[in-house]
């Protein structure tokens, strides 16, 4: 079983749910930059105050800020991990490579969760998070297409990409993922 994974895919594809399930069943660290940023916002830390407005607009928080969060966690962790929502653009992917080289680690697999836009929209609207209104959702999908989707070709080129059909129930998708990863 692979121990160092990335979860890639558009907002609403179910990355967070599946990453959490898989990480807890395999004993991996689940590192979601979105969750960590929301915790900072909630605790009203300086970092959270910096991130809040950017997140509410559906834009990406600065690379330096998320990289500091990821570095802090990975440096202190021995064992496998599952990165969810990071990297989000090519500069972050490059920075992650640098960090992993420093730590003597490497990404073993990139799971791409694929889902059609109408289903994504439906799911996001049903979720009702602070940044889940129609206008911000549209913008987050644009940001995904422009900044994050280029990572697909990047990881495909490295031979790491594994696409997964993300339509279906939570149980169906998690069974698909387990079959892939075991
Ligand atoms: P998520 O929970 O992954 O949908 O992320 C929610 C929001 O947090 C995003 O819309 C961004 O504003 C911010 N965010 C999460 N991860 C990153 C990242 N790797 N780089 C920049 N911003 C991020």
mmCIF file of C-alpha atoms and ligand atoms in Angstrom:
data_model
loop_
_atom_site.group_PDB
_atom_site.id
_atom_site.type_symbol
_atom_site.label_atom_id
_atom_site.label_comp_id
_atom_site.label_asym_id
_atom_site.label_seq_id
_atom_site.Cartn_x
_atom_site.Cartn_y
_atom_site.Cartn_z
ATOM 1 C CA UNK A 1 0.000 0.000 0.000
ATOM 2 C CA UNK A 2 1.257 3.417 -0.965
ATOM 3 C CA UNK A 3 1.892 5.745 1.964
ATOM 4 C CA UNK A 4 2.387 9.159 0.385
ATOM 5 C CA UNK A 5 -0.578 10.344 -1.618
ATOM 6 C CA UNK A 6 -2.045 13.482 -3.149
ATOM 7 C CA UNK A 7 -5.756 13.961 -3.744
ATOM 8 C CA UNK A 8 -6.460 16.184 -6.731
ATOM 9 C CA UNK A 9 -9.772 17.256 -8.236
ATOM 10 C CA UNK A 10 -12.266 20.100 -8.518
ATOM 11 C CA UNK A 11 -14.125 21.542 -5.523
ATOM 12 C CA UNK A 12 -17.114 19.324 -4.739
ATOM 13 C CA UNK A 13 -15.561 16.096 -6.061
ATOM 14 C CA UNK A 14 -15.506 14.651 -2.544
ATOM 15 C CA UNK A 15 -11.768 14.848 -1.918
ATOM 16 C CA UNK A 16 -12.152 15.823 1.717
ATOM 17 C CA UNK A 17 -14.629 13.076 2.577
ATOM 18 C CA UNK A 18 -12.690 10.351 0.810
ATOM 19 C CA UNK A 19 -9.300 11.556 1.993
ATOM 20 C CA UNK A 20 -10.509 11.505 5.580
ATOM 21 C CA UNK A 21 -11.957 7.986 5.296
ATOM 22 C CA UNK A 22 -8.896 6.578 3.592
ATOM 23 C CA UNK A 23 -6.431 8.272 5.915
ATOM 24 C CA UNK A 24 -8.164 6.975 9.017
ATOM 25 C CA UNK A 25 -8.485 3.420 7.687
ATOM 26 C CA UNK A 26 -4.821 3.326 6.584
ATOM 27 C CA UNK A 27 -3.379 5.264 9.510
ATOM 28 C CA UNK A 28 -2.113 8.105 7.341
ATOM 29 C CA UNK A 29 -1.910 11.765 8.297
ATOM 30 C CA UNK A 30 -4.757 13.613 6.553
ATOM 31 C CA UNK A 31 -3.480 17.052 5.703
ATOM 32 C CA UNK A 32 -6.191 19.309 4.255
ATOM 33 C CA UNK A 33 -4.974 22.863 3.712
ATOM 34 C CA UNK A 34 -8.619 24.021 3.451
ATOM 35 C CA UNK A 35 -9.473 22.495 6.871
ATOM 36 C CA UNK A 36 -6.320 23.935 8.442
ATOM 37 C CA UNK A 37 -7.047 27.380 7.008
ATOM 38 C CA UNK A 38 -10.679 27.258 8.231
ATOM 39 C CA UNK A 39 -9.398 26.366 11.721
ATOM 40 C CA UNK A 40 -7.093 29.422 11.636
ATOM 41 C CA UNK A 41 -9.998 31.630 10.538
ATOM 42 C CA UNK A 42 -12.191 30.272 13.317
ATOM 43 C CA UNK A 43 -9.505 30.861 15.922
ATOM 44 C CA UNK A 44 -8.982 34.388 14.502
ATOM 45 C CA UNK A 45 -5.201 33.983 14.387
ATOM 46 C CA UNK A 46 -3.188 36.515 12.326
ATOM 47 C CA UNK A 47 -2.863 33.843 9.642
ATOM 48 C CA UNK A 48 -6.625 33.259 9.680
ATOM 49 C CA UNK A 49 -7.310 36.973 9.460
ATOM 50 C CA UNK A 50 -5.047 37.175 6.427
ATOM 51 C CA UNK A 51 -6.742 34.210 4.737
ATOM 52 C CA UNK A 52 -10.403 34.889 5.510
ATOM 53 C CA UNK A 53 -11.316 37.435 2.829
ATOM 54 C CA UNK A 54 -9.366 35.571 0.144
ATOM 55 C CA UNK A 55 -11.168 32.333 0.960
ATOM 56 C CA UNK A 56 -14.555 34.051 0.999
ATOM 57 C CA UNK A 57 -13.894 35.241 -2.560
ATOM 58 C CA UNK A 58 -12.941 31.718 -3.651
ATOM 59 C CA UNK A 59 -9.397 32.703 -4.537
ATOM 60 C CA UNK A 60 -6.174 31.042 -3.521
ATOM 61 C CA UNK A 61 -4.403 32.055 -0.346
ATOM 62 C CA UNK A 62 -0.727 32.936 -0.898
ATOM 63 C CA UNK A 63 1.636 30.112 -1.737
ATOM 64 C CA UNK A 64 4.015 31.152 1.058
ATOM 65 C CA UNK A 65 1.255 30.898 3.650
ATOM 66 C CA UNK A 66 0.001 27.427 2.687
ATOM 67 C CA UNK A 67 3.512 26.158 2.188
ATOM 68 C CA UNK A 68 4.418 27.231 5.733
ATOM 69 C CA UNK A 69 1.393 25.283 7.029
ATOM 70 C CA UNK A 70 2.318 22.138 5.099
ATOM 71 C CA UNK A 71 6.001 22.359 6.030
ATOM 72 C CA UNK A 72 5.148 22.730 9.708
ATOM 73 C CA UNK A 73 3.037 19.538 9.635
ATOM 74 C CA UNK A 74 5.219 17.344 7.447
ATOM 75 C CA UNK A 75 8.431 18.185 9.287
ATOM 76 C CA UNK A 76 6.938 16.907 12.514
ATOM 77 C CA UNK A 77 5.383 13.745 11.141
ATOM 78 C CA UNK A 78 6.935 10.333 10.687
ATOM 79 C CA UNK A 79 5.029 7.982 8.443
ATOM 80 C CA UNK A 80 2.544 8.173 5.597
ATOM 81 C CA UNK A 81 0.391 11.113 4.616
ATOM 82 C CA UNK A 82 -2.386 12.146 2.333
ATOM 83 C CA UNK A 83 -2.385 15.723 1.052
ATOM 84 C CA UNK A 84 -5.840 17.073 0.237
ATOM 85 C CA UNK A 85 -6.230 20.456 -1.499
ATOM 86 C CA UNK A 86 -2.488 21.028 -1.796
ATOM 87 C CA UNK A 87 -0.729 21.665 -4.121
ATOM 88 C CA UNK A 88 -3.196 23.947 -5.897
ATOM 89 C CA UNK A 89 -0.924 25.389 -8.609
ATOM 90 C CA UNK A 90 2.420 24.639 -10.263
ATOM 91 C CA UNK A 91 4.534 26.845 -7.966
ATOM 92 C CA UNK A 92 3.099 24.962 -4.959
ATOM 93 C CA UNK A 93 3.877 21.645 -6.659
ATOM 94 C CA UNK A 94 7.479 22.766 -7.204
ATOM 95 C CA UNK A 95 7.763 23.955 -3.604
ATOM 96 C CA UNK A 96 6.378 20.624 -2.401
ATOM 97 C CA UNK A 97 8.983 18.765 -4.444
ATOM 98 C CA UNK A 98 11.681 20.874 -2.801
ATOM 99 C CA UNK A 99 10.314 20.232 0.680
ATOM 100 C CA UNK A 100 10.010 16.493 0.081
ATOM 101 C CA UNK A 101 13.550 16.318 -1.296
ATOM 102 C CA UNK A 102 14.700 17.987 1.934
ATOM 103 C CA UNK A 103 12.789 15.416 3.969
ATOM 104 C CA UNK A 104 14.031 12.518 1.824
ATOM 105 C CA UNK A 105 10.485 11.587 0.764
ATOM 106 C CA UNK A 106 8.562 11.340 -2.510
ATOM 107 C CA UNK A 107 4.949 11.326 -3.712
ATOM 108 C CA UNK A 108 3.929 7.755 -4.540
ATOM 109 C CA UNK A 109 0.527 8.317 -6.127
ATOM 110 C CA UNK A 110 -1.743 11.181 -7.205
ATOM 111 C CA UNK A 111 -5.447 10.340 -7.122
ATOM 112 C CA UNK A 112 -7.491 12.494 -9.502
ATOM 113 C CA UNK A 113 -11.177 12.556 -8.546
ATOM 114 C CA UNK A 114 -13.199 13.292 -11.684
ATOM 115 C CA UNK A 115 -16.738 14.626 -11.788
ATOM 116 C CA UNK A 116 -18.874 16.631 -14.226
ATOM 117 C CA UNK A 117 -19.516 20.323 -13.513
ATOM 118 C CA UNK A 118 -23.328 20.038 -13.049
ATOM 119 C CA UNK A 119 -22.841 17.413 -10.323
ATOM 120 C CA UNK A 120 -20.105 19.489 -8.661
ATOM 121 C CA UNK A 121 -22.392 22.516 -8.580
ATOM 122 C CA UNK A 122 -25.237 20.503 -7.133
ATOM 123 C CA UNK A 123 -23.036 19.051 -4.396
ATOM 124 C CA UNK A 124 -21.452 22.372 -3.466
ATOM 125 C CA UNK A 125 -24.791 24.161 -3.288
ATOM 126 C CA UNK A 126 -26.127 21.409 -1.028
ATOM 127 C CA UNK A 127 -23.100 21.635 1.299
ATOM 128 C CA UNK A 128 -23.707 25.235 2.377
ATOM 129 C CA UNK A 129 -20.201 26.164 3.568
ATOM 130 C CA UNK A 130 -19.413 29.906 3.892
ATOM 131 C CA UNK A 131 -17.748 29.917 0.452
ATOM 132 C CA UNK A 132 -20.454 27.768 -1.181
ATOM 133 C CA UNK A 133 -22.769 30.369 -2.731
ATOM 134 C CA UNK A 134 -23.409 30.232 -6.481
ATOM 135 C CA UNK A 135 -21.142 33.115 -7.445
ATOM 136 C CA UNK A 136 -18.160 32.034 -5.348
ATOM 137 C CA UNK A 137 -18.588 28.427 -6.486
ATOM 138 C CA UNK A 138 -18.381 29.523 -10.111
ATOM 139 C CA UNK A 139 -15.218 31.419 -9.340
ATOM 140 C CA UNK A 140 -13.657 28.474 -7.472
ATOM 141 C CA UNK A 141 -14.319 26.239 -10.473
ATOM 142 C CA UNK A 142 -12.592 28.815 -12.708
ATOM 143 C CA UNK A 143 -9.634 29.026 -10.345
ATOM 144 C CA UNK A 144 -9.462 25.220 -10.398
ATOM 145 C CA UNK A 145 -9.459 25.105 -14.194
ATOM 146 C CA UNK A 146 -6.893 27.853 -14.611
ATOM 147 C CA UNK A 147 -4.483 27.191 -11.761
ATOM 148 C CA UNK A 148 -4.963 23.661 -10.441
ATOM 149 C CA UNK A 149 -5.896 21.611 -13.531
ATOM 150 C CA UNK A 150 -2.394 22.061 -15.059
ATOM 151 C CA UNK A 151 -1.169 19.799 -12.257
ATOM 152 C CA UNK A 152 -2.962 16.895 -13.968
ATOM 153 C CA UNK A 153 -0.553 16.953 -16.927
ATOM 154 C CA UNK A 154 2.349 17.580 -14.563
ATOM 155 C CA UNK A 155 1.716 14.451 -12.488
ATOM 156 C CA UNK A 156 0.696 12.427 -15.529
ATOM 157 C CA UNK A 157 4.098 13.254 -17.012
ATOM 158 C CA UNK A 158 5.719 11.913 -13.858
ATOM 159 C CA UNK A 159 3.721 8.683 -14.174
ATOM 160 C CA UNK A 160 1.986 9.259 -10.839
ATOM 161 C CA UNK A 161 -1.597 10.026 -11.879
ATOM 162 C CA UNK A 162 -4.484 7.684 -11.130
ATOM 163 C CA UNK A 163 -7.928 8.967 -12.233
ATOM 164 C CA UNK A 164 -11.002 7.829 -10.290
ATOM 165 C CA UNK A 165 -14.639 8.294 -11.287
ATOM 166 C CA UNK A 166 -16.081 10.340 -8.429
ATOM 167 C CA UNK A 167 -19.780 9.932 -9.226
ATOM 168 C CA UNK A 168 -21.750 7.711 -6.852
ATOM 169 C CA UNK A 169 -22.322 7.328 -3.143
ATOM 170 C CA UNK A 170 -19.611 7.863 -0.529
ATOM 171 C CA UNK A 171 -19.465 4.058 -0.051
ATOM 172 C CA UNK A 172 -19.161 3.325 -3.774
ATOM 173 C CA UNK A 173 -16.360 5.793 -4.263
ATOM 174 C CA UNK A 174 -14.456 4.686 -1.196
ATOM 175 C CA UNK A 175 -14.703 1.048 -2.354
ATOM 176 C CA UNK A 176 -13.304 2.148 -5.733
ATOM 177 C CA UNK A 177 -10.422 3.885 -4.005
ATOM 178 C CA UNK A 178 -9.635 0.951 -1.728
ATOM 179 C CA UNK A 179 -9.599 -1.413 -4.719
ATOM 180 C CA UNK A 180 -7.146 0.893 -6.409
ATOM 181 C CA UNK A 181 -4.833 1.353 -3.490
ATOM 182 C CA UNK A 182 -4.693 -2.053 -1.827
HETATM 183 P P1 LIG B 1 -10.873 23.565 0.172
HETATM 184 O O1 LIG B 1 -11.349 23.205 1.532
HETATM 185 O O2 LIG B 1 -9.724 22.711 -0.301
HETATM 186 O O3 LIG B 1 -11.988 23.657 -0.833
HETATM 187 O O4 LIG B 1 -10.267 25.041 0.292
HETATM 188 C C1 LIG B 1 -11.071 26.136 0.661
HETATM 189 C C2 LIG B 1 -10.334 27.438 0.359
HETATM 190 O O5 LIG B 1 -9.116 27.496 1.119
HETATM 191 C C3 LIG B 1 -9.897 27.611 -1.088
HETATM 192 O O6 LIG B 1 -10.921 28.135 -1.904
HETATM 193 C C4 LIG B 1 -8.725 28.576 -0.925
HETATM 194 O O7 LIG B 1 -9.173 29.890 -0.687
HETATM 195 C C5 LIG B 1 -8.080 28.078 0.352
HETATM 196 N N1 LIG B 1 -7.051 27.043 0.091
HETATM 197 C C6 LIG B 1 -7.086 25.723 0.455
HETATM 198 N N2 LIG B 1 -5.992 25.074 0.062
HETATM 199 C C7 LIG B 1 -5.223 26.001 -0.583
HETATM 200 C C8 LIG B 1 -3.954 25.959 -1.237
HETATM 201 N N3 LIG B 1 -3.243 24.818 -1.328
HETATM 202 N N4 LIG B 1 -3.483 27.112 -1.774
HETATM 203 C C9 LIG B 1 -4.174 28.270 -1.698
HETATM 204 N N5 LIG B 1 -5.370 28.372 -1.116
HETATM 205 C C10 LIG B 1 -5.911 27.252 -0.551
#
